[in-house]
XYZ file of C-alpha atoms in Angstrom:
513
model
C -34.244 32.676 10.985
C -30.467 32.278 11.146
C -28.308 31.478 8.458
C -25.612 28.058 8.285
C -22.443 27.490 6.171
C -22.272 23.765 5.306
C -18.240 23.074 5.148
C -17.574 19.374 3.443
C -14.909 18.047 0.928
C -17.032 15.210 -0.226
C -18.928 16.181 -2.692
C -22.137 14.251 -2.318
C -22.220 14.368 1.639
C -22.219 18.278 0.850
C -24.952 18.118 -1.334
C -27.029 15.617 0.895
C -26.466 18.143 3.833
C -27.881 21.109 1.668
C -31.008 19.548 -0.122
C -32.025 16.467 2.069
C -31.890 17.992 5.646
C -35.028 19.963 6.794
C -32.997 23.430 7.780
C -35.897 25.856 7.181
C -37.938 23.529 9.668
C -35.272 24.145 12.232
C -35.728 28.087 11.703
C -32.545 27.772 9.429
C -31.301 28.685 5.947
C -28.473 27.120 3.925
C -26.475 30.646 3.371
C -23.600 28.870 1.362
C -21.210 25.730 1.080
C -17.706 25.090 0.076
C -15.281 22.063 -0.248
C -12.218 23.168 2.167
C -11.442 25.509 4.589
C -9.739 28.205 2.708
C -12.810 28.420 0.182
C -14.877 28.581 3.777
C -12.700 31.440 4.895
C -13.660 33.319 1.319
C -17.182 33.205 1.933
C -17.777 33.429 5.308
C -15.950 36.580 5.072
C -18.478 37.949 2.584
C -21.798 35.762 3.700
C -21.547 36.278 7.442
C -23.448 33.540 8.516
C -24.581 32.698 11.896
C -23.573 29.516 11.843
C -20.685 27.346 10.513
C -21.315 22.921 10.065
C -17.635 21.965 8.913
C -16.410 18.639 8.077
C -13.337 18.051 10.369
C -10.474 16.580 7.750
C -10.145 18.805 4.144
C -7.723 19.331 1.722
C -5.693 22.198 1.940
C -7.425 23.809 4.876
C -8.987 21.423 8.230
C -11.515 22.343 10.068
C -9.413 22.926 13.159
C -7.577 25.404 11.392
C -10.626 26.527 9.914
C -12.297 27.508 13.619
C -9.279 29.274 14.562
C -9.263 31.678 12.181
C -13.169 32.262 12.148
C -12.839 32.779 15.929
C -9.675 35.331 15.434
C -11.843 37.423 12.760
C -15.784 36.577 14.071
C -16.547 36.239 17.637
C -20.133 36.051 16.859
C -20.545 33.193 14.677
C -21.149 29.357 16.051
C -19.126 26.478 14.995
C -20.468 22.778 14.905
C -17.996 19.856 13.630
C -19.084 17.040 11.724
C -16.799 14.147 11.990
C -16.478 10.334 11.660
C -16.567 7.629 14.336
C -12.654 6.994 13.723
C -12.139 10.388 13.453
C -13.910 11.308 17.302
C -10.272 11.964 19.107
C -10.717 15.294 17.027
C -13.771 16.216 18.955
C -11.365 17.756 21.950
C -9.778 19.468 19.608
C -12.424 20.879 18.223
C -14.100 21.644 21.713
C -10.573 23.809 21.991
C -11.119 25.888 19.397
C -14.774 26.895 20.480
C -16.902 23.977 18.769
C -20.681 24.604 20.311
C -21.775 20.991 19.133
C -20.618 17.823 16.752
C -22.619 15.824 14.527
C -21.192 12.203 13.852
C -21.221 10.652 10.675
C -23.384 9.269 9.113
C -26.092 11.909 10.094
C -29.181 11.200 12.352
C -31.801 13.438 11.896
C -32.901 13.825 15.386
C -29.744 14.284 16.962
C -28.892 17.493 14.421
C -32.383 19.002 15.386
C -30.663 18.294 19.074
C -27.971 19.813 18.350
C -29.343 22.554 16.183
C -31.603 23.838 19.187
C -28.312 24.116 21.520
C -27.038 26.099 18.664
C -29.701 28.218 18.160
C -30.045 28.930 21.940
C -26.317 30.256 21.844
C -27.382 32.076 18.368
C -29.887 34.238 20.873
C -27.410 34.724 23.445
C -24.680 35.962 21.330
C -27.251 38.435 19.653
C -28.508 39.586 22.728
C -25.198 40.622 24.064
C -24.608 42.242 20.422
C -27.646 44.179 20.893
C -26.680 45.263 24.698
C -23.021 46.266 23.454
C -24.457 48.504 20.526
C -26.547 49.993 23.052
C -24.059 50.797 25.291
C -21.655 52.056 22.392
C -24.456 54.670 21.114
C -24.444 55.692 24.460
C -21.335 56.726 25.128
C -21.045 58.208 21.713
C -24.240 59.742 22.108
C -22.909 61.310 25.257
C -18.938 62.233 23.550
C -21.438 64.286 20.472
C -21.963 66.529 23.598
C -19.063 66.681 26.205
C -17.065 68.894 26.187
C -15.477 68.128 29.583
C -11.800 66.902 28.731
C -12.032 64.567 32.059
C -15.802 63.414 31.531
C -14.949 62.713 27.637
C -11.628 60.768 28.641
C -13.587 58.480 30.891
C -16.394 57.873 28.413
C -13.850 56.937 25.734
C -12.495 55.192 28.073
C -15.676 53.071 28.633
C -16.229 52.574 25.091
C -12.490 51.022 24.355
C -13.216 48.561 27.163
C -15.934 47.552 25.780
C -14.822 46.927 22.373
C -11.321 46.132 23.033
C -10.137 48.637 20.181
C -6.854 50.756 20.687
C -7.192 53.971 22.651
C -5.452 55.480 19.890
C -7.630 54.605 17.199
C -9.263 57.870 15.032
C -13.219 58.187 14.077
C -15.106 59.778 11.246
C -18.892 60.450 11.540
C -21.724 61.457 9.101
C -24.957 62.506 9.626
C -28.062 61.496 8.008
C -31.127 63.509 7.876
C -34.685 62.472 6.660
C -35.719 65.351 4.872
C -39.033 66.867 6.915
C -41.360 67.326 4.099
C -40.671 64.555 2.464
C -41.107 62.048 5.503
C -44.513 64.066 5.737
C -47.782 61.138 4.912
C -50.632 59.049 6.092
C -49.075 56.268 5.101
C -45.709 55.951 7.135
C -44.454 58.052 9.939
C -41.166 59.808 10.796
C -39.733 56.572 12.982
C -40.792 54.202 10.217
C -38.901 56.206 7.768
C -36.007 56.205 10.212
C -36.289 52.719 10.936
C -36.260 52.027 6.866
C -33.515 54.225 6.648
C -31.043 52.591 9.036
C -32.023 48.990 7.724
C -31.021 50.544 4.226
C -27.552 52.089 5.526
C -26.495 49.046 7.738
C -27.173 46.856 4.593
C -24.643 49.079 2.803
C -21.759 49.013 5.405
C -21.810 45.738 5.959
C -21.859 44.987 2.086
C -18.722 46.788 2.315
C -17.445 45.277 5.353
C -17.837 48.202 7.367
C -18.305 48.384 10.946
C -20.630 51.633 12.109
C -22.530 52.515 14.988
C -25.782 54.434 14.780
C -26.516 57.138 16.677
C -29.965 58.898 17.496
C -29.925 62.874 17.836
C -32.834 64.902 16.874
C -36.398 63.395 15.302
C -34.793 61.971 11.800
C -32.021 62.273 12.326
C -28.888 59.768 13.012
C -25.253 59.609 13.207
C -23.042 57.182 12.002
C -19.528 56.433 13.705
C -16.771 54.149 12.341
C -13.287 54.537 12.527
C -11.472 56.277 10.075
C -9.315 53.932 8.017
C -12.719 52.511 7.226
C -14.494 55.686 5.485
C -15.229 55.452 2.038
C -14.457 57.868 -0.851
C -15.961 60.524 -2.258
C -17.474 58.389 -5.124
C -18.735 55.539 -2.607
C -20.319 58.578 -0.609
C -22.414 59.681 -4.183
C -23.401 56.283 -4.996
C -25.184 55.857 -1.725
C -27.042 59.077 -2.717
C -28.134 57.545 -5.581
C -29.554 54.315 -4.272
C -31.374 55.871 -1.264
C -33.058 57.982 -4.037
C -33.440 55.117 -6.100
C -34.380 52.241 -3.016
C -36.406 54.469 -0.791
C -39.585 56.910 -1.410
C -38.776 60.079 0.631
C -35.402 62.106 0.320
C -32.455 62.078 2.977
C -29.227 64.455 2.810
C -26.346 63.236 4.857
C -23.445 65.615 6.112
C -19.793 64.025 5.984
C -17.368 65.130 7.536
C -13.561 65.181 6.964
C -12.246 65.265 10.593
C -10.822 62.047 12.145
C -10.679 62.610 15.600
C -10.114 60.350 18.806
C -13.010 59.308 21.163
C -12.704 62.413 23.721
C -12.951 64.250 20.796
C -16.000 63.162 19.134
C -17.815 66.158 19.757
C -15.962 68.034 17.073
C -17.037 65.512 14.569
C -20.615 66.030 15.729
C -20.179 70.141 15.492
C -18.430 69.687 12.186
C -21.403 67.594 10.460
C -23.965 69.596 12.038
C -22.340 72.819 10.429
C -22.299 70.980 7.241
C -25.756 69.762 6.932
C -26.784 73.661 7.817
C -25.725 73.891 4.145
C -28.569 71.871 2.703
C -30.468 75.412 3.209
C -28.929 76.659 -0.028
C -28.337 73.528 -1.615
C -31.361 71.452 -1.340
C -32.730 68.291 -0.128
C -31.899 64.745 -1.054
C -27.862 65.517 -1.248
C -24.665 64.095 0.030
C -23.339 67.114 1.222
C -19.367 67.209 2.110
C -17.363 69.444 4.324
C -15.436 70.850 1.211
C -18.750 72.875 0.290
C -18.443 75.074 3.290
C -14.593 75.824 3.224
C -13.875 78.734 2.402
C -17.294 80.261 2.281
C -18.652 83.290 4.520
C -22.182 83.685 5.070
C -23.533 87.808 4.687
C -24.982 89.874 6.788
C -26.481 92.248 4.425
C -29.027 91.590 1.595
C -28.207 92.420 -2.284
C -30.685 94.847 -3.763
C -33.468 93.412 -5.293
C -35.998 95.380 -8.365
C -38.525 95.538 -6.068
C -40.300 97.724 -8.421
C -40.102 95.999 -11.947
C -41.604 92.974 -9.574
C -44.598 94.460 -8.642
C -45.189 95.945 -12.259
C -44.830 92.300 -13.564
C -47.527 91.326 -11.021
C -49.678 94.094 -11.577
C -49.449 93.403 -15.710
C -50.515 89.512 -14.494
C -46.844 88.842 -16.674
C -46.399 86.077 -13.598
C -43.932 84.379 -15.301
C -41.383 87.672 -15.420
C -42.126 87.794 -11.883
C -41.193 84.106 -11.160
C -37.620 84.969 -13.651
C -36.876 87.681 -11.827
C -37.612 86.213 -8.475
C -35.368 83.115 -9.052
C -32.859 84.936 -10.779
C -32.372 86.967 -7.269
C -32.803 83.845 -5.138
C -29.926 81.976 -7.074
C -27.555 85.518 -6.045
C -28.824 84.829 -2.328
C -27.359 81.277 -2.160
C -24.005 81.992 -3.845
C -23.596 85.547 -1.175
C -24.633 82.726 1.129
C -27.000 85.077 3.120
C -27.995 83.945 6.371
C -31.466 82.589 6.848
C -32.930 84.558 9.033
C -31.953 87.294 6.815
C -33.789 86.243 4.085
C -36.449 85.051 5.890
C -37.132 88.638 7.257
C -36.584 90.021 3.434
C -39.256 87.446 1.975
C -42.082 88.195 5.051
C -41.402 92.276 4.229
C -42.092 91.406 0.535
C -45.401 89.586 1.049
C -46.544 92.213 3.221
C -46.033 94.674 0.670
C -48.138 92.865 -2.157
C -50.880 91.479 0.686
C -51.146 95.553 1.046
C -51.105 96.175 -2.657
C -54.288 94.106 -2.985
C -55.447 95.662 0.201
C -55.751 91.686 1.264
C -55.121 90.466 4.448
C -55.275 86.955 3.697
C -54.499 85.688 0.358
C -56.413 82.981 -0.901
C -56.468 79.896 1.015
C -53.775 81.123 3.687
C -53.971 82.814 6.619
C -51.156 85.303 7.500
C -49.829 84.202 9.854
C -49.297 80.033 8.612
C -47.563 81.865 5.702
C -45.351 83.736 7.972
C -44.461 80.295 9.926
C -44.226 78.653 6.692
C -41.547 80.850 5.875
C -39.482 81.343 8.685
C -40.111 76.796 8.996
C -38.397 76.478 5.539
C -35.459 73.818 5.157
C -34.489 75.586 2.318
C -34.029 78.670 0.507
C -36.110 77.166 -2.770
C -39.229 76.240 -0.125
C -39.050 79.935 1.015
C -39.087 81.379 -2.836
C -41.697 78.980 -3.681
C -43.680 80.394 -0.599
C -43.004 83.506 -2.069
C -44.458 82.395 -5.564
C -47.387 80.507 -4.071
C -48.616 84.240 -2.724
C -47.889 86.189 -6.111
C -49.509 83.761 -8.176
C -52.695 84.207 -5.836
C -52.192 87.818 -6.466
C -51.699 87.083 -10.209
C -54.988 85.329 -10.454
C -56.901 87.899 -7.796
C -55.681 91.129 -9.668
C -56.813 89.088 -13.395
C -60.119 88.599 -11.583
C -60.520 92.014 -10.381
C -59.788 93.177 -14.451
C -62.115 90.666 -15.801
C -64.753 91.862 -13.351
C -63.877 95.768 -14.535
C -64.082 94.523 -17.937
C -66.891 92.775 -18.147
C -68.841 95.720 -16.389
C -67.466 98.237 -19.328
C -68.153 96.154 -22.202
C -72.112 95.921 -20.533
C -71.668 99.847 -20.177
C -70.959 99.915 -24.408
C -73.632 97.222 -24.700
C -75.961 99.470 -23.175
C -75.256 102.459 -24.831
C -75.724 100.908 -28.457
C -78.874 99.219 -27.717
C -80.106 102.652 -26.568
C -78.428 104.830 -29.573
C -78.515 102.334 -32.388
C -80.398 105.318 -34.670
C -77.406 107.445 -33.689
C -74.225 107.922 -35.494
C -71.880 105.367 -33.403
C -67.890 105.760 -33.898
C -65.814 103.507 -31.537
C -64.076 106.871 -30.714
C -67.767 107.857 -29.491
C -67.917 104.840 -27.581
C -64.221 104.801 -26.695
C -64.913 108.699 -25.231
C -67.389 106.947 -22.800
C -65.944 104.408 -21.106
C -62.290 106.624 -21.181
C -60.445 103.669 -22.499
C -58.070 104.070 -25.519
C -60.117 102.982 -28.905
C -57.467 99.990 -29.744
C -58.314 98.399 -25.942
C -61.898 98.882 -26.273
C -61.900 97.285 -29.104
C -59.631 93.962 -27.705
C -61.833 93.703 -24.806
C -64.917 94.103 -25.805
C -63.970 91.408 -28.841
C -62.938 89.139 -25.580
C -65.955 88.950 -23.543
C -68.516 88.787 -26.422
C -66.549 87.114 -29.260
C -67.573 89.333 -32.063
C -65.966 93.086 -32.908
C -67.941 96.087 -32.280
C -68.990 97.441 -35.967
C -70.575 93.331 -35.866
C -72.558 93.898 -32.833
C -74.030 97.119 -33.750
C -74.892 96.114 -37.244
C -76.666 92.981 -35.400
C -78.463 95.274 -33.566
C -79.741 97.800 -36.418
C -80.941 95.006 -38.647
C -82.710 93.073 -35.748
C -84.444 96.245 -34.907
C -85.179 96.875 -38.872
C -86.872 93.385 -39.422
C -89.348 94.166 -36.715
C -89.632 97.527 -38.447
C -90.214 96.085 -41.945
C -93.131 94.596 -40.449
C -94.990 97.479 -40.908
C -96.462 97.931 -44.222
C -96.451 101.749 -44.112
C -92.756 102.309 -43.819
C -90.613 102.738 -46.865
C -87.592 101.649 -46.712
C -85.843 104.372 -46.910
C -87.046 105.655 -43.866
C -86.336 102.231 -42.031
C -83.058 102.623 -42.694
C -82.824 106.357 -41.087
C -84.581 104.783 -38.218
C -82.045 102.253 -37.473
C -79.052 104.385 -37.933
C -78.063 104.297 -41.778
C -78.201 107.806 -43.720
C -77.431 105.812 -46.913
C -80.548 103.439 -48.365
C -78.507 101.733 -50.774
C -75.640 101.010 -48.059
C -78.428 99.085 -45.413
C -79.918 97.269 -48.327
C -76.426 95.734 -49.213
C -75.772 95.418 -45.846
C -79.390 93.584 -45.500
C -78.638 91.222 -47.976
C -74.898 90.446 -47.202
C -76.093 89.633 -43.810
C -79.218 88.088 -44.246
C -78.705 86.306 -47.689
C -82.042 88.563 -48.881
C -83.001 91.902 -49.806
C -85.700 94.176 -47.084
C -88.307 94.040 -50.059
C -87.332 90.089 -49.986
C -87.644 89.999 -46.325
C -91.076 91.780 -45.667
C -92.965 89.693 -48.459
C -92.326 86.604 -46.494
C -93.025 88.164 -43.463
């Protein structure tokens, strides 16, 4: 649909012209109205309508006057006069200034969806040629981002003044705005339909802020914006786009702006400036406005910091996986301020992970093969994705190493299992037992508590008296000797032990047996 501006100083004819005329019909929508020229002039300015219905005499600002400066500041937007029978000698005027169409007072239905369809039909042609003029100007600057030719650049920014009429000597800024890989990543929408949402977003803004930019297309999500320089907008204006991308769309873009103004033949150092600059959302993360002042100044390094390679693995190895994650940030936040470069690091991290995949004597830890970790790594956008790669591996070997000790441990508390079901008669210390499974008394004693949920002096007492109620069966036994049998040298000690643990005395026991 395209939008109208309805222009009248009468008051009721305005209103008439808003409500009572079928616009949406027509494929139009009333956009805005006003009583005179100069309050048209406001709006228009911040409406940008398609197309402007004025009345042709108004206070304080006609609609002659009104055309002419509409046509000075908007070559794109159609005029259409509305004007009385005694008033026609105005219609060569207003032919003059560019008038597509008049409507005569009072207003005849069929004539304005006449006229309307004329309108409309210029409406297509003017966006048409808009459409074929951006195309051309991404073109050339598409072509500038790359020559470096002083003669082939000259004649392409050449080309482009032509075709927009601006002064050769007029200075450009660029930024460039990158959908963030991962995040774009989905079923539901793909990589151009993210672009596509993303450009819709930023030409919203610019024009809400009356700026003109041109869009350029480099790699797979990624696009440049031109305009000239006067136009750019501060720091602050930068940051609060940041936050309404985050806010209006559902994946994460970092931009890169630059602080060059350059001419047209010169674009490509605008292009190599912003590239260099969004390089930097390596070490500081996704979803960023990133400005040149974060790489002045800076050197990347060559040469890696040391790192306790040793505590690490003893962290790992002692399943502590959170000292391990510490330590490993800790070192990863020292990489980013040295500014190593990436394929530094990346080399560091792969040496790392073959270390602990040897440590486990693993090839492939769990649920990766080697080598998708190794392209994972060297893939990363950014030095958190490769320490989280990092962390994704040693928390596998966290949980394989804690299943390889709970296996161990399960297998020695059966081993002390064993040997009290099969020496319950015997004197039992947990130093004994601790002797035979050569484990310190204090650990025996916490393991063997975790896997079976009772302490050791419980389970052997459970198994003496179970044994001593089957021998209490037998009629012939004294109890004394039962209590040898299972273990006790004292009588008195198993028959308090009897009772505090079954609630009755043996005696008690084998007469209700």
């Amino acid at each position: 649909m395209y939008s109208i501006f309805l222009v009248d100083d009468e008051e009721m004819g305005l209103e008439m012209m808003r409500d009572y005329i079928r616009w949406e019909e027509m494929g139009i929508y009333v956009v805005g109205t006003a009583s005179n020229g100069r309050e048209a002039l406001e709006k228009i300015e911040a409406f940008q309508p398609d197309i402007i219905l004025t009345d042709v005499q108004m206070p304080i600002m006609n609609g002659i006057e009104l055309a002419k400066k509409i046509h000075e500041c908007y070559d794109h937007m159609q005029i259409m006069f509305l004007t009385g029978h005694d008033e026609f000698h105005y219609v060569k005027s207003a032919l003059n200034v560019g008038a597509v169409g008049y409507l005569l007072k009072p207003l005849d239905l069929t004539e304005i969806e006449s006229v309307i369809e004329k309108v409309k039909a210029r409406c297509e042609e003017v966006q048409m040629k808009q459409r074929s003029m951006e195309a051309a100007k991404t073109k050339i600057l598409k072509e500038l981002s790359f020559e470096k030719n002083a003669e082939q650049a000259a004649e392409l920014a050449n080309n482009f003044n032509r075709l927009t009429r601006l002064p050769e000597s007029n200075r450009y800024t660029m930024a460039l705005f990158s959908i963030d890989p991962k995040e774009a990543e989905g079923e539901q929408q793909s990589l151009e339909e993210c672009m596509s949402r993303l450009i819709s977003y930023l030409d919203h803004f610019f024009k809400a802020k009356n700026i003109e930019v041109v869009f350029v297309p480099y790699k797979d999500g990624e696009t440049g914006v031109f305009m000239e320089a006067t136009q750019q907008p501060g720091y602050y204006a930068w940051e609060d786009l940041a936050v309404a991308i985050r806010s209006a769309l559902d994946f994460t873009v970092t931009a890169a702006v630059g602080a060059l103004a350059a001419e047209l033949a010169l674009v490509h150092n605008l292009y190599k400036q912003t590239r260099v600059i969004l390089n930097e959302r390596f070490y500081k993360g996704t979803g960023l406005i990133i400005h040149a002042v974060a790489i002045s100044n800076q050197f990347d390094s060559e040469h890696m910091p040391p790192f306790e390679r040793k505590e690490w693995f003893e962290a790992i190895n002692q399943l502590d996986f959170e000292q391990a994650a510490q330590k490993l940030h800790q070192y990863f936040v020292g990489l980013a301020t040295l500014r190593i470069k990436k394929k530094i690091i990346c080399n560091w991290a792969i040496d790392l992970v073959d270390e602990l995949l040897e440590q486990l004597h693993q090839s492939v830890p769990e649920g990766f093969k080697r080598a998708e970790l190794y392209h994972s790594i060297y893939n990363a956008l950014t030095l958190h994705e490769i320490e989280d790669l990092i962390l994704g591996t040693a928390g596998d070997a966290v949980s394989m190493l804690g299943e390889r000790l709970m296996d161990k441990n399960t297998k020695l508390v059966h081993k002390v299992r064993t040997v009290i079901e099969q020496n319950y008669d015997q004197p039992i210390t947990i130093n004994s037992l601790s002797d035979q499974v050569y484990l310190s008394p204090n650990y025996l004693r916490s393991i063997f508590k975790d896997k079976t949920g009772i302490t050791i002096h419980d389970y052997l007492t459970r198994i003496r008296l179970d044994k001593a109620k089957e021998l209490l069966a037998d009629g012939s036994l004294k109890i004394q000797d039962i209590a040898q049998r299972v273990g006790y040298e004292s009588t008195s000690y198993f028959i308090s032990l009897f009772l505090k643990n079954l609630g009755v005395t043996p005696n008690e026991y084998r007469k209700n047996i």
